[in-house]
mmCIF file of C-alpha atoms in Angstrom:
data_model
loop_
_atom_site.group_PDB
_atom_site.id
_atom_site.type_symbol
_atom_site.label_atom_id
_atom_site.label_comp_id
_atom_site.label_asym_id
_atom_site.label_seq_id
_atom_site.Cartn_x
_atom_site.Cartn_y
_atom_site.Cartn_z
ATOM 1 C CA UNK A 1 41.450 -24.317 -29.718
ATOM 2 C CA UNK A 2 39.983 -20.851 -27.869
ATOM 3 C CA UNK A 3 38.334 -20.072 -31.599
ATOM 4 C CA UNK A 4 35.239 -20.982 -32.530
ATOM 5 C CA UNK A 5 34.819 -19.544 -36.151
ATOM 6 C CA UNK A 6 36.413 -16.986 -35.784
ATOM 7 C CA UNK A 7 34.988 -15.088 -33.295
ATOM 8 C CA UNK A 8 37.287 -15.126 -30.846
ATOM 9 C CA UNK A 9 37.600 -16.591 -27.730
ATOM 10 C CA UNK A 10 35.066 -19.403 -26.157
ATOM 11 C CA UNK A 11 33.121 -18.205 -23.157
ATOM 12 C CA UNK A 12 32.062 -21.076 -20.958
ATOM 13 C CA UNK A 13 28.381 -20.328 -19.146
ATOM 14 C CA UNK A 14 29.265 -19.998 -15.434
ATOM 15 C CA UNK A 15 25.686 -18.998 -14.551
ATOM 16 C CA UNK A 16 22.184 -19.511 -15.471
ATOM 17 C CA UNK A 17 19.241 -17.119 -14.430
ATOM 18 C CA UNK A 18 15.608 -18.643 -14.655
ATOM 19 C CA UNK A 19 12.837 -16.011 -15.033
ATOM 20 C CA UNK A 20 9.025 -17.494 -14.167
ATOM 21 C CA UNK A 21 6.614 -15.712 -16.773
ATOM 22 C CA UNK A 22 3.930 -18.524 -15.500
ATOM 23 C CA UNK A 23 3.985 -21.025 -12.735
ATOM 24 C CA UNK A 24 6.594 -22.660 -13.452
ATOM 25 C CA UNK A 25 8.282 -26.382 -12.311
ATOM 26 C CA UNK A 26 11.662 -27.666 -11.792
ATOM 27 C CA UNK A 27 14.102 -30.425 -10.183
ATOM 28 C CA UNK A 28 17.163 -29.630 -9.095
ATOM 29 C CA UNK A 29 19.662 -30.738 -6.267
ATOM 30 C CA UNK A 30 18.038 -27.965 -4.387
ATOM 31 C CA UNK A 31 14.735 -30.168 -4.598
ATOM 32 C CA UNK A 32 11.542 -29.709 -6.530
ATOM 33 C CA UNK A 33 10.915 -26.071 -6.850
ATOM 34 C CA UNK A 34 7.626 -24.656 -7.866
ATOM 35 C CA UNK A 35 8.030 -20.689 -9.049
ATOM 36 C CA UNK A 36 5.241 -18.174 -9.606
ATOM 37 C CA UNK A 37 5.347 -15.286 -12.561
ATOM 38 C CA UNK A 38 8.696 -13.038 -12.003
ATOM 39 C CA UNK A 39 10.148 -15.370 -9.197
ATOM 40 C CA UNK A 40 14.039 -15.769 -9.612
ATOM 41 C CA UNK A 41 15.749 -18.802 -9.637
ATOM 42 C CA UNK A 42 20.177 -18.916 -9.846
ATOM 43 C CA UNK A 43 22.050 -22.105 -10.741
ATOM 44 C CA UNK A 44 26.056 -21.623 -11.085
ATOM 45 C CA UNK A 45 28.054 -24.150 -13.662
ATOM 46 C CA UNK A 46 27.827 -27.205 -11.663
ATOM 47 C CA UNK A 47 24.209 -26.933 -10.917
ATOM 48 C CA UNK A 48 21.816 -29.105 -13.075
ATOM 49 C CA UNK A 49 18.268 -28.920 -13.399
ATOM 50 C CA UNK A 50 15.170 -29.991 -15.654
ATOM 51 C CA UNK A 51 12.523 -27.942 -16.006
ATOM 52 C CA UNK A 52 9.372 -29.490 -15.709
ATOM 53 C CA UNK A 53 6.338 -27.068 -16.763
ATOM 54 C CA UNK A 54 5.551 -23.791 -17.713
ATOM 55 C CA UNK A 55 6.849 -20.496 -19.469
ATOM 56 C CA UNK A 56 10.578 -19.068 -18.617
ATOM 57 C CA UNK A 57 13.332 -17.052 -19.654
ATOM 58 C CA UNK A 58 16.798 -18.588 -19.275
ATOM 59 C CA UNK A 59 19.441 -16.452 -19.117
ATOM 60 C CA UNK A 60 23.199 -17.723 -19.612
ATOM 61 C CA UNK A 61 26.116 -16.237 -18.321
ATOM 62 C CA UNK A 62 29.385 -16.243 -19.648
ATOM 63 C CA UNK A 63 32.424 -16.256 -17.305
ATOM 64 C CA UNK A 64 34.291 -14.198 -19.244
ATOM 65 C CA UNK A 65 32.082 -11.432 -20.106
ATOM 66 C CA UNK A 66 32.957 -7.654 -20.561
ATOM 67 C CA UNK A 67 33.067 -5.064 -17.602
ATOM 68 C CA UNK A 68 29.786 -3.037 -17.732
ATOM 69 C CA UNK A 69 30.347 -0.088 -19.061
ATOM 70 C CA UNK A 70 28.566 2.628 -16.491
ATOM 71 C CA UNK A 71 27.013 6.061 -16.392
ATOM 72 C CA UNK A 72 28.820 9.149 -15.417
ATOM 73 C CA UNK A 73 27.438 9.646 -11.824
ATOM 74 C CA UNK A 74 25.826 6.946 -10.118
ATOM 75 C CA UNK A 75 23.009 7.066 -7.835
ATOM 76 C CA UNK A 76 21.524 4.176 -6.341
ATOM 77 C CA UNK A 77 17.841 2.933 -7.124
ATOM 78 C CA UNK A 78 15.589 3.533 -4.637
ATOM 79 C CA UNK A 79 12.334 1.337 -4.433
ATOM 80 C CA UNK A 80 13.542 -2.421 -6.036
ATOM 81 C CA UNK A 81 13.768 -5.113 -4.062
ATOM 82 C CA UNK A 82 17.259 -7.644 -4.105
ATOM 83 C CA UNK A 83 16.264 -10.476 -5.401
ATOM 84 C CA UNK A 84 19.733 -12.069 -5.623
ATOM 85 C CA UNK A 85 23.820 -10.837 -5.447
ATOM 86 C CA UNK A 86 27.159 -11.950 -5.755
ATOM 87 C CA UNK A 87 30.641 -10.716 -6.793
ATOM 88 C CA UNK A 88 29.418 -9.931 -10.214
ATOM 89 C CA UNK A 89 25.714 -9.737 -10.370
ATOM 90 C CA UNK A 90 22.687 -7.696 -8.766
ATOM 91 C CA UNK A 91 19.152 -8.799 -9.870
ATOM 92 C CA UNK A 92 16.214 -7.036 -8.219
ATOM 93 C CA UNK A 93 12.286 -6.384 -8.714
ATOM 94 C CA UNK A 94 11.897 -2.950 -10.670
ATOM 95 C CA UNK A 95 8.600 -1.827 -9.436
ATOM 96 C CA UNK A 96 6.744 1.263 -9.095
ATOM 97 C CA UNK A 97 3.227 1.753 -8.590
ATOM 98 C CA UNK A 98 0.580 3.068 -11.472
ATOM 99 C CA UNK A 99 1.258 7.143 -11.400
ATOM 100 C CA UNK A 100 4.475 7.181 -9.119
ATOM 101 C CA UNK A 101 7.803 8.540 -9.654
ATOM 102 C CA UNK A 102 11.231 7.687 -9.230
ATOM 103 C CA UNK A 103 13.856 9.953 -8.557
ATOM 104 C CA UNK A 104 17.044 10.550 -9.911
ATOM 105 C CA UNK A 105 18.747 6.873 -10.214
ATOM 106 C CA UNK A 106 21.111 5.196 -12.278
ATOM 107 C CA UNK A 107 21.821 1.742 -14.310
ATOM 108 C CA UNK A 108 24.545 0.091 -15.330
ATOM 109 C CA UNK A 109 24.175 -2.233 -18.704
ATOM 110 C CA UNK A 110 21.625 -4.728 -17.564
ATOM 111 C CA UNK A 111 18.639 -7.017 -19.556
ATOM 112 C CA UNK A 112 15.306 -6.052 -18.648
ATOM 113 C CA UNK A 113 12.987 -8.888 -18.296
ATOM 114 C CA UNK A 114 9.443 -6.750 -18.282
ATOM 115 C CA UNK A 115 6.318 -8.230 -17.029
ATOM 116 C CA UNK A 116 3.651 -5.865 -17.268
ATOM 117 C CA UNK A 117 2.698 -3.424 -19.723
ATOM 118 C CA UNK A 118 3.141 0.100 -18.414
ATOM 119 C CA UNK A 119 4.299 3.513 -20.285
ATOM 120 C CA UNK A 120 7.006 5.182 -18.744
ATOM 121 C CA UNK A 121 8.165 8.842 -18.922
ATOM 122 C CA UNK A 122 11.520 10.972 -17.542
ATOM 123 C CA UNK A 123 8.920 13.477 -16.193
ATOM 124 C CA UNK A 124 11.879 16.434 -16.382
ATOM 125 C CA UNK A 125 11.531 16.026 -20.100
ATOM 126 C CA UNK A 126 8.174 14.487 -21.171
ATOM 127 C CA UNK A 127 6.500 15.200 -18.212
ATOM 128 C CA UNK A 128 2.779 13.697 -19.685
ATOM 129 C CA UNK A 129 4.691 11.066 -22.241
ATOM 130 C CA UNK A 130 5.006 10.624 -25.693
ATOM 131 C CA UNK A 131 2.786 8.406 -27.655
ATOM 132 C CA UNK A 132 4.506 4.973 -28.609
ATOM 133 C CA UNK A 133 7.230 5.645 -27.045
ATOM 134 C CA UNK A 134 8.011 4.261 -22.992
ATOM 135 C CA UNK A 135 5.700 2.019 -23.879
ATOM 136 C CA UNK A 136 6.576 -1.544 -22.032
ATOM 137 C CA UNK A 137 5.599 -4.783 -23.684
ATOM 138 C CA UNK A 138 5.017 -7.892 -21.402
ATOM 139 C CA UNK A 139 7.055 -10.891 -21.550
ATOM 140 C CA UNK A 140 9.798 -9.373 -23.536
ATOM 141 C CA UNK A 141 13.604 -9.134 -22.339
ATOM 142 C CA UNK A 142 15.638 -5.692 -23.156
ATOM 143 C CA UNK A 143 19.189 -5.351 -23.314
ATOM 144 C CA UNK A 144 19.807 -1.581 -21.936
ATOM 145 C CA UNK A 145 22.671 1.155 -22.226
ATOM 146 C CA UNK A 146 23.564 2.585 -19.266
ATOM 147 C CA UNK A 147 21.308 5.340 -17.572
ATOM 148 C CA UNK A 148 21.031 8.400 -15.313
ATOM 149 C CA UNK A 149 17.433 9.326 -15.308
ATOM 150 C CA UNK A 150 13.845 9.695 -13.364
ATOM 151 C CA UNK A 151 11.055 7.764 -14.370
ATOM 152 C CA UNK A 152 7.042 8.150 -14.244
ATOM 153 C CA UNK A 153 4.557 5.410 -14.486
ATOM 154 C CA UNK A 154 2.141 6.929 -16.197
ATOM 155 C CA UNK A 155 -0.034 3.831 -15.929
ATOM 156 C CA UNK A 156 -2.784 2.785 -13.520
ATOM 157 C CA UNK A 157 -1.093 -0.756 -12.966
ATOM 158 C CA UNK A 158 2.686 -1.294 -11.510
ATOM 159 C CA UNK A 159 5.872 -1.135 -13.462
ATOM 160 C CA UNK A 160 6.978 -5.210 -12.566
ATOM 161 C CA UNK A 161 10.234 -5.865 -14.442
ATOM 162 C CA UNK A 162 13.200 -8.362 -13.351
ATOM 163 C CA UNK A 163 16.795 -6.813 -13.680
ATOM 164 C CA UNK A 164 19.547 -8.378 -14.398
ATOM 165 C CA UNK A 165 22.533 -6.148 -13.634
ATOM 166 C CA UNK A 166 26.393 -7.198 -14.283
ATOM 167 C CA UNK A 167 28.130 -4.887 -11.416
ATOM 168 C CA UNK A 168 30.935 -2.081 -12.836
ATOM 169 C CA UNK A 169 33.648 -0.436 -10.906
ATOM 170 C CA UNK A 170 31.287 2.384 -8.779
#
């Protein structure tokens, strides 16, 4: 039976994502494996692993998950650093130092694992911010639309988020 009350069809997890918000500890058949806050760890279906100590995120996959839906015009993110990529997924480090800008980039649907508090602003429309809003709250996890935009860190620390980005049709 694909059904499972009613909601339609069973996805089975094909991948799980591990997101260190401490030092964290694991065992796996890739060894023991010690992670710092916003390291990246990748384990497909067949993988197992226990985690041993500290604070995570654990992201599951689905294999049969919808297509990303995408912005109009893409243009690719300058400044983030890979992290990890295959067929279907793209995580990198978002970062951006305490008063820099971005330009013009897009996003496709992604989660947004932030790690630092920082207010953010598109600078062509809020140029100084607007309060309580851009505001970034640590150790949280975001599920965003897709975007075309510029962004400001109006903050005197770095924007430090983890994206996890399914990849559309470009």
């Amino acid at each position: 039976n694909n059904n499972h009350y009613g909601l339609g069809k069973i996805n089975i997890i094909d991948t799980r994502i591990i997101v260190a918000l401490s030092k964290v500890k694991l065992k796996s058949a890739k060894g023991k494996i010690k992670m710092k806050r916003g390291d990246v760890m990748v384990f497909s279906k067949e993988e197992n692993y226990e985690i041993r100590k500290g604070e995570y995120f654990e992201v599951a996959v689905k294999k049969n998950h919808p297509i990303p839906t995408m912005p109009a015009t893409w243009h690719e993110p300058t400044k983030n650093k890979t992290v990890y990529q295959d067929e279907e997924l793209r995580i990198f480090e978002e970062r951006l130092n305490g008063g820099e800008d971005r330009d013009l980039h897009s996003h496709l649907q992604r989660l947004v694992v932030r790690l630092n508090e920082v207010h953010l602003t598109d600078p062509r429309y809020y140029p100084q911010g607007q309060d309580g809003v851009g505001i970034q709250v640590p150790n949280t996890v975001k599920f965003a639309e897709p975007v075309e935009h510029v962004v400001r860190n109006l903050s005197s620390i770095p924007l430090f988020n983890i994206v996890i980005e399914f990849k559309g049709k470009k």
